[in-house]
GROMACS .gro file of C-alpha atoms in nm:
model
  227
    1UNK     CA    1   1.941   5.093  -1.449
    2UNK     CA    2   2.023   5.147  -1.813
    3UNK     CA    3   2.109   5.472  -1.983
    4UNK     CA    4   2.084   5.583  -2.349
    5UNK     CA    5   2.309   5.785  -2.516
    6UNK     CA    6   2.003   6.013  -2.715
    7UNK     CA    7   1.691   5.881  -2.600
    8UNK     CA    8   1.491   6.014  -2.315
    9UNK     CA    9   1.343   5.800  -1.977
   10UNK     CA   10   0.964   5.867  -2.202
   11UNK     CA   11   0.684   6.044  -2.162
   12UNK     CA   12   0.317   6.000  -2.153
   13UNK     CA   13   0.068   6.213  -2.227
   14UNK     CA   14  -0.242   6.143  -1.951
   15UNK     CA   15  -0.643   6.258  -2.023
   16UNK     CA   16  -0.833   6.201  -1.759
   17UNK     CA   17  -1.252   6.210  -1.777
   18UNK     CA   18  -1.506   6.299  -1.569
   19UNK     CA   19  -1.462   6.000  -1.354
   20UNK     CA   20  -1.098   6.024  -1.291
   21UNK     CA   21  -1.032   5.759  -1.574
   22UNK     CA   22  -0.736   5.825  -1.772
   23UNK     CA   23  -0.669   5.757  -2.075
   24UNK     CA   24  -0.275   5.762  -2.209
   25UNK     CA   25  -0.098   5.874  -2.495
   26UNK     CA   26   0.255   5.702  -2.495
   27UNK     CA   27   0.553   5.892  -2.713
   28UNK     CA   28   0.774   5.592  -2.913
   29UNK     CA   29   1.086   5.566  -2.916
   30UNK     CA   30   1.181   5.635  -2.586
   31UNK     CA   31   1.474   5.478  -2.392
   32UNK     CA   32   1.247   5.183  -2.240
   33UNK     CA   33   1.208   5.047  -2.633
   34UNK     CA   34   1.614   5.005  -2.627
   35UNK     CA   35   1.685   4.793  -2.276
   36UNK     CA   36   1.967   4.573  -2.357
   37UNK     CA   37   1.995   4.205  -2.252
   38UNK     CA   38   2.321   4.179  -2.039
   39UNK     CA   39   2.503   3.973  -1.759
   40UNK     CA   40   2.449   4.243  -1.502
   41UNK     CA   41   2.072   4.218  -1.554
   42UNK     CA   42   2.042   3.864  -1.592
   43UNK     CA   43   2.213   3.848  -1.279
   44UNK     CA   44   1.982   4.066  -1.081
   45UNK     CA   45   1.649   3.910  -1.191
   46UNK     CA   46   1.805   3.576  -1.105
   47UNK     CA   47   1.844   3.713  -0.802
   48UNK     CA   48   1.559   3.849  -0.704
   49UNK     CA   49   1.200   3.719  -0.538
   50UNK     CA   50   0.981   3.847  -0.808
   51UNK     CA   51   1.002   4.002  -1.173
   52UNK     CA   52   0.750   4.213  -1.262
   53UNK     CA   53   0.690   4.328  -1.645
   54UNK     CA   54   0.394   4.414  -1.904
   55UNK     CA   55   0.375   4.367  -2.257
   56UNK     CA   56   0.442   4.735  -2.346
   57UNK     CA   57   0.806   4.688  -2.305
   58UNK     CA   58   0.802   4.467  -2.584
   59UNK     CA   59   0.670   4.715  -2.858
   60UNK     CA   60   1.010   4.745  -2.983
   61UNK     CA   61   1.237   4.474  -3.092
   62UNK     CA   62   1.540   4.531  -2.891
   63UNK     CA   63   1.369   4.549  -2.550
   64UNK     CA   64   1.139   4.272  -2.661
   65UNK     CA   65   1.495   4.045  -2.702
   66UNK     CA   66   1.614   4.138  -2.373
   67UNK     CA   67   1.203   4.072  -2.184
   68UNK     CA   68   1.213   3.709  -2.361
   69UNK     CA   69   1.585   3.637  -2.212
   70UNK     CA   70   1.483   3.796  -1.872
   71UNK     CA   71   1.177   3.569  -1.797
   72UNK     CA   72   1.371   3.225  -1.848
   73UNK     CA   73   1.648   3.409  -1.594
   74UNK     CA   74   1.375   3.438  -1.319
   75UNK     CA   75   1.235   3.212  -1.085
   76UNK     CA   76   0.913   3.363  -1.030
   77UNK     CA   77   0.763   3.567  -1.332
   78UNK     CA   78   0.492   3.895  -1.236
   79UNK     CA   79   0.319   3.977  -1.581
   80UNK     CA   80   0.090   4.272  -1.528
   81UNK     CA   81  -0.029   4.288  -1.911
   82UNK     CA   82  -0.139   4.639  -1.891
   83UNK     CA   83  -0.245   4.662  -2.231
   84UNK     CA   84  -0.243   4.959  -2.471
   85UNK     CA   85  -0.325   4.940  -2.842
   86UNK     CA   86  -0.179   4.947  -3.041
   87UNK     CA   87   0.141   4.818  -2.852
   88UNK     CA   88   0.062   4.411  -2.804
   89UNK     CA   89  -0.005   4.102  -3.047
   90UNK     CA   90  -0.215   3.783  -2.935
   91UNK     CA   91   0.095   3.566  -2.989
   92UNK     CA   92   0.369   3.786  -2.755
   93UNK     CA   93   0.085   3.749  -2.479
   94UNK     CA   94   0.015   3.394  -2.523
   95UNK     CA   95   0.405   3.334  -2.492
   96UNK     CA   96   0.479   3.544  -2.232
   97UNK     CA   97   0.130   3.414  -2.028
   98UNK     CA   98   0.333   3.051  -2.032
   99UNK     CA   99   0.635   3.214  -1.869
  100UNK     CA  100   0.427   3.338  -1.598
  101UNK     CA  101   0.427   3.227  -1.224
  102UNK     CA  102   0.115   3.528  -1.175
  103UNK     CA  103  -0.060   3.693  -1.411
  104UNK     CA  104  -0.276   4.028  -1.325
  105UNK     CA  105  -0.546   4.110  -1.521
  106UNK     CA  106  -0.800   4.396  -1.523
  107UNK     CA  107  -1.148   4.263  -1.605
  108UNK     CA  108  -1.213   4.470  -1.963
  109UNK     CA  109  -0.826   4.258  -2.034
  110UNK     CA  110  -0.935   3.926  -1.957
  111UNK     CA  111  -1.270   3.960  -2.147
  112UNK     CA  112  -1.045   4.032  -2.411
  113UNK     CA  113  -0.758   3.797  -2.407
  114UNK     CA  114  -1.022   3.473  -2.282
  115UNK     CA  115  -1.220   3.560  -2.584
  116UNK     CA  116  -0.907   3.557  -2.845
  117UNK     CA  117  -0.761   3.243  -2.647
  118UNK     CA  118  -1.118   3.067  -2.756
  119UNK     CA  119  -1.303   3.061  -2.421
  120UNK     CA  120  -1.591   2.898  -2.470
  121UNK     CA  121  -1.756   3.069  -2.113
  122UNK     CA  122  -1.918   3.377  -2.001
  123UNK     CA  123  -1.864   3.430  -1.641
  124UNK     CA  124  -1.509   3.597  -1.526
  125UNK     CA  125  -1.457   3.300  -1.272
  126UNK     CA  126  -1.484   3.089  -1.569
  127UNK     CA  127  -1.255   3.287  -1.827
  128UNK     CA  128  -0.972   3.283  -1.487
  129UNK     CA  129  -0.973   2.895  -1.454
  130UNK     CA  130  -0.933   2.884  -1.899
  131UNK     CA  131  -0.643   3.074  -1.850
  132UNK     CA  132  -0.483   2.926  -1.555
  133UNK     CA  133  -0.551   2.623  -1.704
  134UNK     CA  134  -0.420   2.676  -2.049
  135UNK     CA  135  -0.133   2.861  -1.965
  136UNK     CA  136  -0.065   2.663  -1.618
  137UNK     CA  137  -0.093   2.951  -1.440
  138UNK     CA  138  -0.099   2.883  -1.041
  139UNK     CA  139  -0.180   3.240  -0.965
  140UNK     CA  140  -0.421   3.479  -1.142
  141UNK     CA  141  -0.563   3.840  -1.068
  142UNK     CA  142  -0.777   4.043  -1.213
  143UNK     CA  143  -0.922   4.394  -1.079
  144UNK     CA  144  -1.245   4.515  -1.074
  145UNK     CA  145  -1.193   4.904  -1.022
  146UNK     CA  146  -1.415   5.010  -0.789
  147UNK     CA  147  -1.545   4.655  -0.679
  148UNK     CA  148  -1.241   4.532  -0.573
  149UNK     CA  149  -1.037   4.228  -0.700
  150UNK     CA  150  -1.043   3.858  -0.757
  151UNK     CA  151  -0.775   3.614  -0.713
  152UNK     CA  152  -0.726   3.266  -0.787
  153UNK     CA  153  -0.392   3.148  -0.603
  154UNK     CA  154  -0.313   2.745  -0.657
  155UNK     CA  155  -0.680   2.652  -0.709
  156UNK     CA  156  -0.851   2.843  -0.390
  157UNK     CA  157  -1.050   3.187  -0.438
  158UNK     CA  158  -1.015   3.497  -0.236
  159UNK     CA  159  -1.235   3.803  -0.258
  160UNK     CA  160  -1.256   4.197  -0.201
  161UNK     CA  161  -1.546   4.380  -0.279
  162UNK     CA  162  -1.347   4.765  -0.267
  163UNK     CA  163  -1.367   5.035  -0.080
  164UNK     CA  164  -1.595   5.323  -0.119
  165UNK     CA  165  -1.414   5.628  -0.208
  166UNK     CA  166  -1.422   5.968  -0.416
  167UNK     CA  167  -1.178   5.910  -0.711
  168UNK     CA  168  -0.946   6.251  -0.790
  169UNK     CA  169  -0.699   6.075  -1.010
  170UNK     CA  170  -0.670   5.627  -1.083
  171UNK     CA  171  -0.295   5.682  -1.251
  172UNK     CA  172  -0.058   5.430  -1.057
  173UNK     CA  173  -0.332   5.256  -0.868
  174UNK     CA  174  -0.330   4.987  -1.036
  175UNK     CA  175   0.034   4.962  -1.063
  176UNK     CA  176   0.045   5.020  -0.653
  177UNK     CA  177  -0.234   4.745  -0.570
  178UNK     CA  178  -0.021   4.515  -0.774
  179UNK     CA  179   0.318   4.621  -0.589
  180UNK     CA  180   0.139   4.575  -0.243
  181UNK     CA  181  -0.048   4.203  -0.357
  182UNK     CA  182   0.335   4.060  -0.482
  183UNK     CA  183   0.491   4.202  -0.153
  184UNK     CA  184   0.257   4.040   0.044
  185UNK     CA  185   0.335   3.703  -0.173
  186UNK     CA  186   0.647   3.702  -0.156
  187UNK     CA  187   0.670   3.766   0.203
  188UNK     CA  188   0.438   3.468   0.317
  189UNK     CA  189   0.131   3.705   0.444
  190UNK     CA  190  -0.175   3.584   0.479
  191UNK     CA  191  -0.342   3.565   0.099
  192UNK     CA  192  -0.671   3.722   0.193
  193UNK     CA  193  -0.523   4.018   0.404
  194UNK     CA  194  -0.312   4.066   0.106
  195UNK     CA  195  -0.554   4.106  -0.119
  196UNK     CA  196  -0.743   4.319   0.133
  197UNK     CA  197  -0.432   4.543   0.172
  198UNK     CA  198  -0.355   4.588  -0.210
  199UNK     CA  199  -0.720   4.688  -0.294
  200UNK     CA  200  -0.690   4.962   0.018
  201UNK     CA  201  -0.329   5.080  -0.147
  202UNK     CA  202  -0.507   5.085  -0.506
  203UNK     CA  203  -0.790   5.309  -0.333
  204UNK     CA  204  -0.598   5.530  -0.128
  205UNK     CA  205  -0.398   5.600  -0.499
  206UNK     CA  206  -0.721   5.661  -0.698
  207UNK     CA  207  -0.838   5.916  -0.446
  208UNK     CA  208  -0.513   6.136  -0.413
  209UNK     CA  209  -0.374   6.340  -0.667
  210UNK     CA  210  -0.085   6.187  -0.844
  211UNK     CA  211   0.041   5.843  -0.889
  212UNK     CA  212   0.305   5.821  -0.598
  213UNK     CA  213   0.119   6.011  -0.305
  214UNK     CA  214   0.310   5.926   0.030
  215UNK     CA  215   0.093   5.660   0.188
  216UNK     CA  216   0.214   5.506   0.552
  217UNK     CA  217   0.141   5.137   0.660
  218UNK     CA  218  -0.003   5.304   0.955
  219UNK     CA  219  -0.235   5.514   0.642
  220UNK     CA  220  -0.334   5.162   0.528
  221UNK     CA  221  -0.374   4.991   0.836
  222UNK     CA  222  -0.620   5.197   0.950
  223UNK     CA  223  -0.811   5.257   0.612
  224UNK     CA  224  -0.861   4.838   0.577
  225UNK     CA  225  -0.909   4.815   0.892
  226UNK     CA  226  -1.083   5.089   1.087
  227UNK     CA  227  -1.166   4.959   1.374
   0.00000   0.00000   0.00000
């Protein structure tokens, strides 16, 4: 954890719509633009099984520096690109989609990024094995809101279709379905069940209030699998 001397943590301003959607309005500069590339932190991503970042961090030029000397540190690289305009360019994503072990997509994002990579296909299958392929990618996600999720891990396909629910708010779901899918990865579970379990955490999120509702893996357990 890094502190700065005048900046604050950040804030951002959320509008949701009728659905539950939400739409964000993020303040710059906030203490997140000014991470600083040290020992301490090189240390403790070299250490760890999996790290996770998105391409907002690198809006700013200083914490930009310190994401591009964090990635070579790590031995397995999360990047959940999470974009919001006006905070990305085509060539950060391209770079930091080559330093990437797993990449997680949601499906409106990889329309978008296959179709300024030059994809010459239609189908999101399709546009996943482009980018896994140019970018030699093993592992690819992409989410589907209320469908579910797709991912392609070292060639084989997995599937979940979602889970029927009344949305009240979708902030942090998509951050906890990704939290829950790299746990499972890391840990050796079973790919599908995975999957399975990080769609359920990503529902059980959209239809609480709040992004960090207290959710038991008894909660989960029984909401994948009810019987």
């Amino acid at each position: 954890m890094q502190v700065h001397e005048t900046l604050e943590t950040g804030k951002v301003h959320v509008t949701l719509n009728d659905k539950g959607s939400a739409s964000y309005d993020i303040t710059y500069p906030c203490a997140w633009d000014k991470i600083i590339f040290n020992e301490k932190a090189k240390a403790l991503v070299s250490n760890s099984d999996a790290f996770v970042f998105g391409s907002l961090v690198a809006r700013d030029d200083v914490s930009k520096e310190a994401l591009l000397q964090l990635v070579e540190a790590s031995s397995y690289n999360v990047f959940d690109l999470n974009l919001r305009a006006p905070h990305y360019k085509k060539e950060l994503l391209i770079h930091l989609m080559n330093k990437a072990h797993f990449i997680k997509f949601n499906d409106d994002e990889l329309y978008d990024i296959a179709t300024q990579m030059g994809s010459p296909f239609n189908s999101l299958n399709q546009h996943m094995e482009f980018i896994a392929k140019k970018t030699k990618t093993q592992i690819i996600c992409v989410t589907l809101g209320m469908h579910g999720a797709v991912l392609l891990h070292f060639g084989t396909w997995y599937f979940n279709s979602g889970y029927k629910i009344k949305v009240i708010d979708t902030v942090g779901a998509g951050d906890s379905f990704l939290a829950t899918l790299v746990l499972g990865l890391v840990e050796g579970d079973d790919i599908h069940s995975t999957l399975n379990n990080a769609c359920g955490m990503g529902a059980l999120i959209a239809a609480s209030q709040g992004a960090n509702p207290t959710i038991t893996k008894s909660d989960l357990k029984i909401f994948v699998h009810p019987d």
